[in-house]
Short mmCIF file of C-alpha atoms and ligand atoms in Angstrom, two decimals:
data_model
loop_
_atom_site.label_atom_id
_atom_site.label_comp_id
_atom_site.label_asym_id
_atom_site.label_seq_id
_atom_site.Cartn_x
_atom_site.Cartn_y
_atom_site.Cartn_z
CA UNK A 162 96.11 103.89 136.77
CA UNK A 163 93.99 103.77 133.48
CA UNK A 164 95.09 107.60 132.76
CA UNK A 165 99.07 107.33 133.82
CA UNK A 166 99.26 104.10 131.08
CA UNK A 167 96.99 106.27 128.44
CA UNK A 168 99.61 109.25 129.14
CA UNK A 169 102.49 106.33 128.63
CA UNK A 170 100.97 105.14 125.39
CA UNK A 171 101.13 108.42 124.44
CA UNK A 172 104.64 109.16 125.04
CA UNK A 173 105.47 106.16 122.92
CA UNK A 174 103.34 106.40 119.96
CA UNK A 175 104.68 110.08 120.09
CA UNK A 176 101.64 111.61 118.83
CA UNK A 177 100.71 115.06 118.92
CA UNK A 178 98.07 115.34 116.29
CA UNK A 179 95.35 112.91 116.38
CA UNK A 180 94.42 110.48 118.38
CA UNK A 181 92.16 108.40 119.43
CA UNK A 182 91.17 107.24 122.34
CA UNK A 183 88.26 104.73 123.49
CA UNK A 184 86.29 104.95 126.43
CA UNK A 185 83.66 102.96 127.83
CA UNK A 186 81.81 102.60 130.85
CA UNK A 187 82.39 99.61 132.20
CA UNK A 188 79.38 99.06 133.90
CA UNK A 189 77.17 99.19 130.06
CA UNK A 190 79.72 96.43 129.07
CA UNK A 191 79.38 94.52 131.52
CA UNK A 192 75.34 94.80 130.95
CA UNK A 193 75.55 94.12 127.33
CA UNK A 194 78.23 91.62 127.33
CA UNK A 195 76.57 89.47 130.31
CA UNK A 196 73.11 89.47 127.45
CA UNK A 197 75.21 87.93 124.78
CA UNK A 198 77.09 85.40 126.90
CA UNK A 199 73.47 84.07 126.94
CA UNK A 200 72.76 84.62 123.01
CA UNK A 201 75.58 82.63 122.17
CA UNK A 202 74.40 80.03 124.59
CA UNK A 203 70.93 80.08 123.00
CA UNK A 204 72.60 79.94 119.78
CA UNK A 205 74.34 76.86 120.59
CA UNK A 206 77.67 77.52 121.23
CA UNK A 207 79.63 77.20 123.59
CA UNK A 208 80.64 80.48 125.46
CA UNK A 209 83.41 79.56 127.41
CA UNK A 210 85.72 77.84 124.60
CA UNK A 211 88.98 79.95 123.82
CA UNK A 212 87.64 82.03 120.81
CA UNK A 213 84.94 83.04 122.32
CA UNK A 214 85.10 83.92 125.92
CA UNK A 215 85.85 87.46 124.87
CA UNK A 216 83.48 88.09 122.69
CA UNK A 217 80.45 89.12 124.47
CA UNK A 218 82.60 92.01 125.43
CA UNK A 219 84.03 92.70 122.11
CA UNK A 220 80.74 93.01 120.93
CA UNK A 221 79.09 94.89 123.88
CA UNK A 222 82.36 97.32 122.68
CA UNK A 223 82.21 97.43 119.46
CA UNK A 224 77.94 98.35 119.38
CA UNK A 225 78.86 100.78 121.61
CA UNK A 226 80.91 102.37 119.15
CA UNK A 227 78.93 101.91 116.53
CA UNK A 228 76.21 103.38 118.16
CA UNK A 229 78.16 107.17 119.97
CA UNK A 230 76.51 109.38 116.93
CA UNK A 231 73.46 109.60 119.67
CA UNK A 232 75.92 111.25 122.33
CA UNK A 233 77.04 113.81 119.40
CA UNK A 234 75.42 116.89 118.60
CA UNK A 235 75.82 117.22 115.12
CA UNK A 236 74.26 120.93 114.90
CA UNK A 237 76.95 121.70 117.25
CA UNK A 238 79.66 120.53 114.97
CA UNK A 239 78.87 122.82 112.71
CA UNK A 240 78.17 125.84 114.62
CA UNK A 241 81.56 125.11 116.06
CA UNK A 242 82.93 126.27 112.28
CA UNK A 243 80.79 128.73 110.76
CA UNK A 244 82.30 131.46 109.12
CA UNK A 245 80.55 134.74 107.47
CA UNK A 246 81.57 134.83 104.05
CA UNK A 247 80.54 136.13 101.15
CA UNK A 248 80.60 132.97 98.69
CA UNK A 249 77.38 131.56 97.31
CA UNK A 250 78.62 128.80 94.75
CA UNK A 251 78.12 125.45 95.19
CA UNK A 252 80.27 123.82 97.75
CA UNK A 253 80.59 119.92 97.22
CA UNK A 254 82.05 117.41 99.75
CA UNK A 255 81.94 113.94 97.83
CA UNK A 256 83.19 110.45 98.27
CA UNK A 257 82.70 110.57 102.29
CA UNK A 258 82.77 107.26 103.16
CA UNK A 259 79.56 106.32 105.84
CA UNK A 260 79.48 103.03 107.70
CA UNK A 261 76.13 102.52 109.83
CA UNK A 262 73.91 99.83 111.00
CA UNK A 263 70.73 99.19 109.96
CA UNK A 264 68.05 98.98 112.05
CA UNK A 265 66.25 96.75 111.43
CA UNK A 266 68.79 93.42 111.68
CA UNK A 267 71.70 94.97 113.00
CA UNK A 268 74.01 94.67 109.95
CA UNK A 269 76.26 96.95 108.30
CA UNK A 270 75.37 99.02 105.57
CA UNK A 271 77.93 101.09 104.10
CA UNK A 272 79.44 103.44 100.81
CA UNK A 273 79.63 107.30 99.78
CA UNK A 274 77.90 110.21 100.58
CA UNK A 275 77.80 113.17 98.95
CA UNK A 276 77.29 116.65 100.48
CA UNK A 277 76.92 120.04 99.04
CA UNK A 278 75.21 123.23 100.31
CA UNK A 279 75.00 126.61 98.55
CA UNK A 280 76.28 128.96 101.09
CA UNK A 281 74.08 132.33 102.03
CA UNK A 282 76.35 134.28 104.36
CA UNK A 283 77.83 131.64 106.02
CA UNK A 284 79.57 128.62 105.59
CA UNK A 285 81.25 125.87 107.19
CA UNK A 286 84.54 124.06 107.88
CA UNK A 287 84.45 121.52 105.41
CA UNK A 288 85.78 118.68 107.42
CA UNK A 289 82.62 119.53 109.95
CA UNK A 290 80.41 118.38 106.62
CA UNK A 291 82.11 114.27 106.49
CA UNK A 292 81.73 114.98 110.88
CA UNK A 293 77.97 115.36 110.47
CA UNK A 294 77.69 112.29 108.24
CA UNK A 295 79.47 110.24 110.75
CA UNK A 296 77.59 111.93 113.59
CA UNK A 297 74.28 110.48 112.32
CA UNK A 298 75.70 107.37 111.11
CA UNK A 299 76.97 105.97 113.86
CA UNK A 300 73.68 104.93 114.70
CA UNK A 301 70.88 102.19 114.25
CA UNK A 302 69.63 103.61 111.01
CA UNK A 303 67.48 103.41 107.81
CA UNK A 304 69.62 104.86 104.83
CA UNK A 305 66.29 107.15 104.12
CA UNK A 306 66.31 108.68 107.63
CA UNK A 307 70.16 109.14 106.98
CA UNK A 308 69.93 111.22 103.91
CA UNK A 309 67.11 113.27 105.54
CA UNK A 310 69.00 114.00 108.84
CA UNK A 311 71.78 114.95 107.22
CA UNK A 312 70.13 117.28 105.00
CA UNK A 313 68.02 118.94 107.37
CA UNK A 314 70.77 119.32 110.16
CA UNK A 315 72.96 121.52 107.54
CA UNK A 316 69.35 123.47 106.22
CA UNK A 317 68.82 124.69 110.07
CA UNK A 318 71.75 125.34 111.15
CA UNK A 319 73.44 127.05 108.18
CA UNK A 320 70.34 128.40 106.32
CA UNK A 321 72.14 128.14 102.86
CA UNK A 322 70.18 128.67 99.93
CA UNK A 323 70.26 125.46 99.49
CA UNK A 324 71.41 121.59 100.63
CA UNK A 325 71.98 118.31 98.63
CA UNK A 326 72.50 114.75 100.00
CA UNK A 327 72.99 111.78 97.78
CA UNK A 328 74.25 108.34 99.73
CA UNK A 329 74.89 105.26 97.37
CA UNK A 330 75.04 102.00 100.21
CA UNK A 331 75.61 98.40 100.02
CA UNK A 332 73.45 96.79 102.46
CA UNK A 333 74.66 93.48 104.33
CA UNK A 334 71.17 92.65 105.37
CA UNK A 335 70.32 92.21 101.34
CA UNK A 336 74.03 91.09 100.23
CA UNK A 337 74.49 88.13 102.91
CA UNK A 338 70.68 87.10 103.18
CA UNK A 339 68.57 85.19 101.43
CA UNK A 340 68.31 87.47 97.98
CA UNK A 341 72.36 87.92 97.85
CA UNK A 342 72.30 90.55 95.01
CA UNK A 343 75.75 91.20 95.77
CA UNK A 344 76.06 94.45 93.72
CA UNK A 345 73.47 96.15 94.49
CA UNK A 346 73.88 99.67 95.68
CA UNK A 347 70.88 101.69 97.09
CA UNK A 348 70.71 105.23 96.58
CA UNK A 349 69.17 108.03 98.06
CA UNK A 350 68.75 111.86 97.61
CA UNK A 351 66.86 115.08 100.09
CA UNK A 352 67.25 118.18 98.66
CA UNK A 353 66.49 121.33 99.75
CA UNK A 354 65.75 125.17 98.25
CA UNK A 355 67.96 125.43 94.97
CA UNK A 356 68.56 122.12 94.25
CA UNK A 357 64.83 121.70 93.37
CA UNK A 358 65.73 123.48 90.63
CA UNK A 359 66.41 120.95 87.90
CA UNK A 360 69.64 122.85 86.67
CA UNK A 361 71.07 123.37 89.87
CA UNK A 362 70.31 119.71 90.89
CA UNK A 363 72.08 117.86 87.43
CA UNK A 364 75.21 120.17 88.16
CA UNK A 365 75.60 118.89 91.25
CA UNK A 366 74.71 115.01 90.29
CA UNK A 367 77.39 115.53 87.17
CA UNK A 368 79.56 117.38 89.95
CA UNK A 369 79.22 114.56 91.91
CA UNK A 370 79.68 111.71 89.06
CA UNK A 371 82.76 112.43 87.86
CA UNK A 372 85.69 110.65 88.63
CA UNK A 373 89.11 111.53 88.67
ZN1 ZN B 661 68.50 95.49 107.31
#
């Protein structure tokens, strides 16, 4: 029954390109959602009103989503795209937008990450380099860890000659709490091989600085 109305929705939004489609085991919603049907009670509200009697599941949903980079295999990604070539000039992917959760209070952190990799027989598909990005984000993270995941997935797997991340972040758990520096942006950087050069690194950081 739940395929023959996803085939109907299909048919009616007419799409043949993308689309997207959520699944989730019922039975880890169910789990989840049942725990905060009890945090809202401990919180003092009152879990059955109108607004809320949903919710729990909502949310058991939505950190479900939030959380899929750990069933993704973001070395796969980009093995799934590598093509022998002979290029070995920077390649940039900038302006990727990440949204992740921090780990330590649950709360969104999100901005831009930038991505470039100095290719040494291979490179990549570059929408694979915004899929790895998301592949880690979607997590419980620490913008650090981020940076460094990201960098080291793209050093093993493609062996460039060398790999840059840079992520600038807002984090919620700063902005809404207590301190409330409402513009600040973290920023973070791993590099790898060529970009410890110093030339090769302010290229890429003016690369990455300019604005259309
Ligand atoms: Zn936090």
């Amino acid at each position: 029954m739940g395929e023959s109305k996803a085939s109907t929705m299909r048919q009616e939004n007419g799409m043949d390109g993308y689309e997207k489609i959520d699944q989730y085991n019922p039975h880890t919603v169910a789990r989840i959602a049942e725990k905060f049907h009890l945090i809202l009670n401990d919180l003092g509200l009152d879990p059955g009103r109108e607004g809320l009697a949903k919710t729990p599941e909502r949310v058991a949903k939505a950190l479900q989503f939030l959380t899929h980079g750990y069933s993704l295999d973001p070395a796969e990604i980009l093995r799934s795209a590598m093509f022998k070539e002979d290029y070995r000039q920077m390649v940039i992917v900038k302006d990727i937008e990440i949204y992740s959760l921090c780990e330590h209070h649950l709360l969104p952190f999100f901005g831009k990450a930038h991505v470039a990799y100095i290719p040494d027989g291979y490179i990549v598909g570059l929408s694979k380099l915004p899929r790895v990005v998301d592949a880690y984000a979607r997590r419980l993270q620490v913008q650090e860890r981020l940076t460094v995941e990201i960098r080291d997935c793209i050093e093993a797997t493609l062996k460039p000659i060398g790999v840059a991340v840079v992520i600038e972040a807002q984090h919620l758990c700063m902005v809404m709490r207590g301190i409330q520096k409402q513009h600040s942006v973290a920023t973070t950087s791993a590099f790898t091989g060529e970009f410890q050069q110093e030339r090769t690194r302010a290229e890429f950081i003016r690369l990455v600085s300019t604005r259309p």
